[in-house]
PDB file of C-alpha atoms in Angstrom:
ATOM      1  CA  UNK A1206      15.381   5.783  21.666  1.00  0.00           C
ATOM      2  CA  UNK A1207      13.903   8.007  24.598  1.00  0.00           C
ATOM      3  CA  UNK A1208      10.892   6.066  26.446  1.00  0.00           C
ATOM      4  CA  UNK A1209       8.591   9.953  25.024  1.00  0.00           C
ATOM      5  CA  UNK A1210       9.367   9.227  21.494  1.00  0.00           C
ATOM      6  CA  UNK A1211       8.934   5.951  21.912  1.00  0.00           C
ATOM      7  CA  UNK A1212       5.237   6.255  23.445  1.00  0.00           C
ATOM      8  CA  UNK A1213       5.174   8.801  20.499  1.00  0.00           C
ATOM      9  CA  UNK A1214       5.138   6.026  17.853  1.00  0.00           C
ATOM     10  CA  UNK A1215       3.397   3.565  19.586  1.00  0.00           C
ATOM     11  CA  UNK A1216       0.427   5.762  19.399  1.00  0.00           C
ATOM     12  CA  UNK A1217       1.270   7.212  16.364  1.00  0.00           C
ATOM     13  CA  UNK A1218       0.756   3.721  15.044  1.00  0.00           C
ATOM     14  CA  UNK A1219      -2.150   3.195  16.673  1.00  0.00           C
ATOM     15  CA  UNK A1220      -3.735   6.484  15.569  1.00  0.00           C
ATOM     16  CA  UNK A1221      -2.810   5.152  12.212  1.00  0.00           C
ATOM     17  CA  UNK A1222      -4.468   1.973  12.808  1.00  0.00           C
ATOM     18  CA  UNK A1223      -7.807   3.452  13.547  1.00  0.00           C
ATOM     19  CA  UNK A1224      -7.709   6.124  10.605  1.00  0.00           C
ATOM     20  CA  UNK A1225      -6.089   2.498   8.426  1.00  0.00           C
ATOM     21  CA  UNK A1226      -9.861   0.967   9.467  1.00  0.00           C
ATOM     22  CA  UNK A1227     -12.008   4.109   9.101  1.00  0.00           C
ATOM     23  CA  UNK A1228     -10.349   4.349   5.367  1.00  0.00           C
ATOM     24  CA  UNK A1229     -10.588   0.892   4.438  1.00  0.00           C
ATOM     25  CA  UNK A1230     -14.325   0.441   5.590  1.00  0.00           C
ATOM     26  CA  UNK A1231     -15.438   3.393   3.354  1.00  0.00           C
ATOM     27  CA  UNK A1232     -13.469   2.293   0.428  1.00  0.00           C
ATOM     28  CA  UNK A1233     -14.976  -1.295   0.856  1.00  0.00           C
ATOM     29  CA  UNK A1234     -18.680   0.205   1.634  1.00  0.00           C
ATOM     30  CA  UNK A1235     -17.666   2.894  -1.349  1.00  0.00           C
ATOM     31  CA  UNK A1236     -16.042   0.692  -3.930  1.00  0.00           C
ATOM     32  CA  UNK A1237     -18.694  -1.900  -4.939  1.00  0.00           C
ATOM     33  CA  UNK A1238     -21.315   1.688  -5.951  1.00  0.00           C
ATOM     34  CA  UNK A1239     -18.443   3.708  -7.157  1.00  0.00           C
ATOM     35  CA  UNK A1240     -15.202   2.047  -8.073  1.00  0.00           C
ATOM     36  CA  UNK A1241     -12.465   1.496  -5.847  1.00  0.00           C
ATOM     37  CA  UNK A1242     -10.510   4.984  -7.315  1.00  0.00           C
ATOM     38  CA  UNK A1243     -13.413   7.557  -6.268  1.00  0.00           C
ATOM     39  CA  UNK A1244     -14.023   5.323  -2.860  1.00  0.00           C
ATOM     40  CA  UNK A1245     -10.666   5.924  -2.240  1.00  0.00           C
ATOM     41  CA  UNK A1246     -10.897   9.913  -3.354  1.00  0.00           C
ATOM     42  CA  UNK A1247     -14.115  10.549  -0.893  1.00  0.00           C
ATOM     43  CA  UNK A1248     -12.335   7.850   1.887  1.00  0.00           C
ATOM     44  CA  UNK A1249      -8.922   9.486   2.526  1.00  0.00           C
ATOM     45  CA  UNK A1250      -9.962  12.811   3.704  1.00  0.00           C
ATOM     46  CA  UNK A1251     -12.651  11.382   6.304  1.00  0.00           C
ATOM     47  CA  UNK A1252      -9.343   8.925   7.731  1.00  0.00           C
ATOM     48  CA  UNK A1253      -7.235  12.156   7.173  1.00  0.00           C
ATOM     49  CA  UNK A1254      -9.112  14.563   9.913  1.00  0.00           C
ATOM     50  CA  UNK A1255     -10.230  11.551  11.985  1.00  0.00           C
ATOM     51  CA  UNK A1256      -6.240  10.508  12.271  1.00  0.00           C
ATOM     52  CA  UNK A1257      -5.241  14.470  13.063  1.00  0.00           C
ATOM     53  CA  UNK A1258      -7.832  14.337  15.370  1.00  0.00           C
ATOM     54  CA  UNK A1259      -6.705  12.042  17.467  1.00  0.00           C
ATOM     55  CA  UNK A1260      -3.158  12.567  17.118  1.00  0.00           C
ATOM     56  CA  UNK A1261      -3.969  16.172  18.197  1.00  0.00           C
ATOM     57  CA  UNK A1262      -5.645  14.438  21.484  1.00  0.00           C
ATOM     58  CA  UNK A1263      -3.631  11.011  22.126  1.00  0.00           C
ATOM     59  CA  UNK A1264      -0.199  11.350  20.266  1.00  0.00           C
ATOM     60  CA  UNK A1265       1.071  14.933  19.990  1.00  0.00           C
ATOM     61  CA  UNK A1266      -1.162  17.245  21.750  1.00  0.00           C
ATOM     62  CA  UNK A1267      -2.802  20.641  20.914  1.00  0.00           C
ATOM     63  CA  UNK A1268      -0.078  22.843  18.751  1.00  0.00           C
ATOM     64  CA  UNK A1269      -0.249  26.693  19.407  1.00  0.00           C
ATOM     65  CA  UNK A1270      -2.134  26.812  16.291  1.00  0.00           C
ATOM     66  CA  UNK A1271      -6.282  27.243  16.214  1.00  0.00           C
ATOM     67  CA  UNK A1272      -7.774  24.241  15.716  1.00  0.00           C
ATOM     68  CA  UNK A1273      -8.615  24.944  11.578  1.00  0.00           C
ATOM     69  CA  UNK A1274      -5.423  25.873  11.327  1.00  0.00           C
ATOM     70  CA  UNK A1275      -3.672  23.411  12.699  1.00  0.00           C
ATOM     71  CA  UNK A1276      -5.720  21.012  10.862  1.00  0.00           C
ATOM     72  CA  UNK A1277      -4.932  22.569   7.536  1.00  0.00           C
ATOM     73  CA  UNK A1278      -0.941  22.577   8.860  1.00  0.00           C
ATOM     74  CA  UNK A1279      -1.238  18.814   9.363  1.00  0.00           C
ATOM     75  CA  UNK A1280      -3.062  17.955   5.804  1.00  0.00           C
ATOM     76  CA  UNK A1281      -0.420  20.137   3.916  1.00  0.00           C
ATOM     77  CA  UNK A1282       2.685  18.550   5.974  1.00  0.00           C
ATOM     78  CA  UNK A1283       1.764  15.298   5.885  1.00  0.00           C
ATOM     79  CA  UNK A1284       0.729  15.872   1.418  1.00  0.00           C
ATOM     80  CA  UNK A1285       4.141  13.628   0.445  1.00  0.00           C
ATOM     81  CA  UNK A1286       3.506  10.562   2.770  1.00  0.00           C
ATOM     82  CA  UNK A1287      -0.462  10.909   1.817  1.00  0.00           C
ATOM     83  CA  UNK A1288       0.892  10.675  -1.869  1.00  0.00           C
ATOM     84  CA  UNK A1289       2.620   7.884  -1.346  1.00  0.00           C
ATOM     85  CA  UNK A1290      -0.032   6.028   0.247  1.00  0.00           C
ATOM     86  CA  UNK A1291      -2.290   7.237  -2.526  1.00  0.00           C
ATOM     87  CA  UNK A1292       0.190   6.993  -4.866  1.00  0.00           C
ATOM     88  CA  UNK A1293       0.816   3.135  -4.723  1.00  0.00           C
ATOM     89  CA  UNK A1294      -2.911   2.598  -4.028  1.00  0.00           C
ATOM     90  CA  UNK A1295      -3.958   3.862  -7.114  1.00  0.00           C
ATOM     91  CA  UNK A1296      -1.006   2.078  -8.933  1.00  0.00           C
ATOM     92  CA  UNK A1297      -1.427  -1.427  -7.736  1.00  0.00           C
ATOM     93  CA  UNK A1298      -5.838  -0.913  -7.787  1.00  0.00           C
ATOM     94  CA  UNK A1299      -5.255   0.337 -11.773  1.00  0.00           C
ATOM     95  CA  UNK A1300      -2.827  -2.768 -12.357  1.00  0.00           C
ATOM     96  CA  UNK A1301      -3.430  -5.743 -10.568  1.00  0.00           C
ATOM     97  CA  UNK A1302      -6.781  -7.311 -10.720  1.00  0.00           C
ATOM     98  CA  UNK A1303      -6.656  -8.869  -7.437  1.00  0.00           C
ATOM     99  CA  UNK A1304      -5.774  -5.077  -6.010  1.00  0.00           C
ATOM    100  CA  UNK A1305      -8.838  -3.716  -7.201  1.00  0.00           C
ATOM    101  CA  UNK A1306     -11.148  -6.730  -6.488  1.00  0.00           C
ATOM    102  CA  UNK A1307      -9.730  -6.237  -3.280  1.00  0.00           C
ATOM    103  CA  UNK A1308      -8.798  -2.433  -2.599  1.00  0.00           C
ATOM    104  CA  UNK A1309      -8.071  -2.931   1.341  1.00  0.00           C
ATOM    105  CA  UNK A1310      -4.650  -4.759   0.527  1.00  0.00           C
ATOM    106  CA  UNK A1311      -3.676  -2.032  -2.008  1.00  0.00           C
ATOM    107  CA  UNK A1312      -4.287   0.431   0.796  1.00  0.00           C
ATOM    108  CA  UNK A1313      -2.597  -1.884   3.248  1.00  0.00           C
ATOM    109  CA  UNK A1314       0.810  -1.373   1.077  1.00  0.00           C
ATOM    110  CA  UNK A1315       0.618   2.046   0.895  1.00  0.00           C
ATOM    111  CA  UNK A1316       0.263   2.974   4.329  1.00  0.00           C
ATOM    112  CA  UNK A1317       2.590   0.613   5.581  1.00  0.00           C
ATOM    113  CA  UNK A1318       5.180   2.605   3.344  1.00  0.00           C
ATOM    114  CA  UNK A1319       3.593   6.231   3.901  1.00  0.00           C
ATOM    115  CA  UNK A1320       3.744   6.138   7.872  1.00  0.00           C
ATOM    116  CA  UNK A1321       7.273   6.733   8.767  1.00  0.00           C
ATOM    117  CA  UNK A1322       6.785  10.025   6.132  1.00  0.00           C
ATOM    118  CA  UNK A1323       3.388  10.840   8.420  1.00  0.00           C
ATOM    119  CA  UNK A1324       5.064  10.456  11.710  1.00  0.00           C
ATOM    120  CA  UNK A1325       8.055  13.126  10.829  1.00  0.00           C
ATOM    121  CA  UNK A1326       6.158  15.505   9.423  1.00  0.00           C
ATOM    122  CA  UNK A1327       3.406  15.451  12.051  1.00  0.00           C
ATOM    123  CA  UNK A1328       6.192  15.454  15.093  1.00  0.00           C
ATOM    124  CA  UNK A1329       8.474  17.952  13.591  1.00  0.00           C
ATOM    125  CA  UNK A1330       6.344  19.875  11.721  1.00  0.00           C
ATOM    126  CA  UNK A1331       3.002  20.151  13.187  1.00  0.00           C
ATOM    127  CA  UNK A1332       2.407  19.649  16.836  1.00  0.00           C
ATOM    128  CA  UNK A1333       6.356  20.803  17.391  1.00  0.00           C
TER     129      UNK A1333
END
């Protein structure tokens, strides 16, 4: 694996880290007033733009696009991994009692499984 892609993911992951923390800290804050399904509906877009954000500045750099649309580019191409983070969030919270006592680990699970999705579609697709 080149040493660029390389640095690539490593940030990638890292960017995914922080946008991991800013979405789990809402839902937690969010959850105990609202339920851990709408804390995770308000959550994801806030983790969304702060994780294109600084993918735009750290991982991939500035696209050709305008800013809006670029952001708009990176929200629709990364929809399928999102779903699947979603996607097995709201499965395991709706099913598992500890999961929804505890929304961060559902969360945990599906972003573990919806990063490798993110990471191609933001390289190849977005900031190409």
């Amino acid at each position: 694996m080149p040493g660029g892609l390389r640095r690539q993911i490593l940030r990638f992951g890292i960017v995914g880290a922080v946008g991991f923390v800013v979405n789990v800290g809402m839902v937690e804050w969010l959850a105990r007033s609202i339920g851990p399904i709408w804390a995770q509906v308000l959550a994801f877009p806030v983790a969304a733009s702060v994780t294109w954000w600084l993918n735009r500045r750290y991982t991939f750099g500035v696209s050709r696009q305008a800013w809006h649309r670029e952001w708009l580019h990176y929200i629709l191409a990364n929809a399928f991994g999102w779903a699947v983070i979603n996607g097995v969030y709201f499965l395991l919270v709706l099913h598992f009692t500890l999961m929804y006592r505890h929304p961060s680990l559902a969360l945990a699970v599906g972003a573990v499984l919806g990063m490798a999705l993110n990471f191609a579609a933001s390289k190849w697709i977005v900031f190409k």
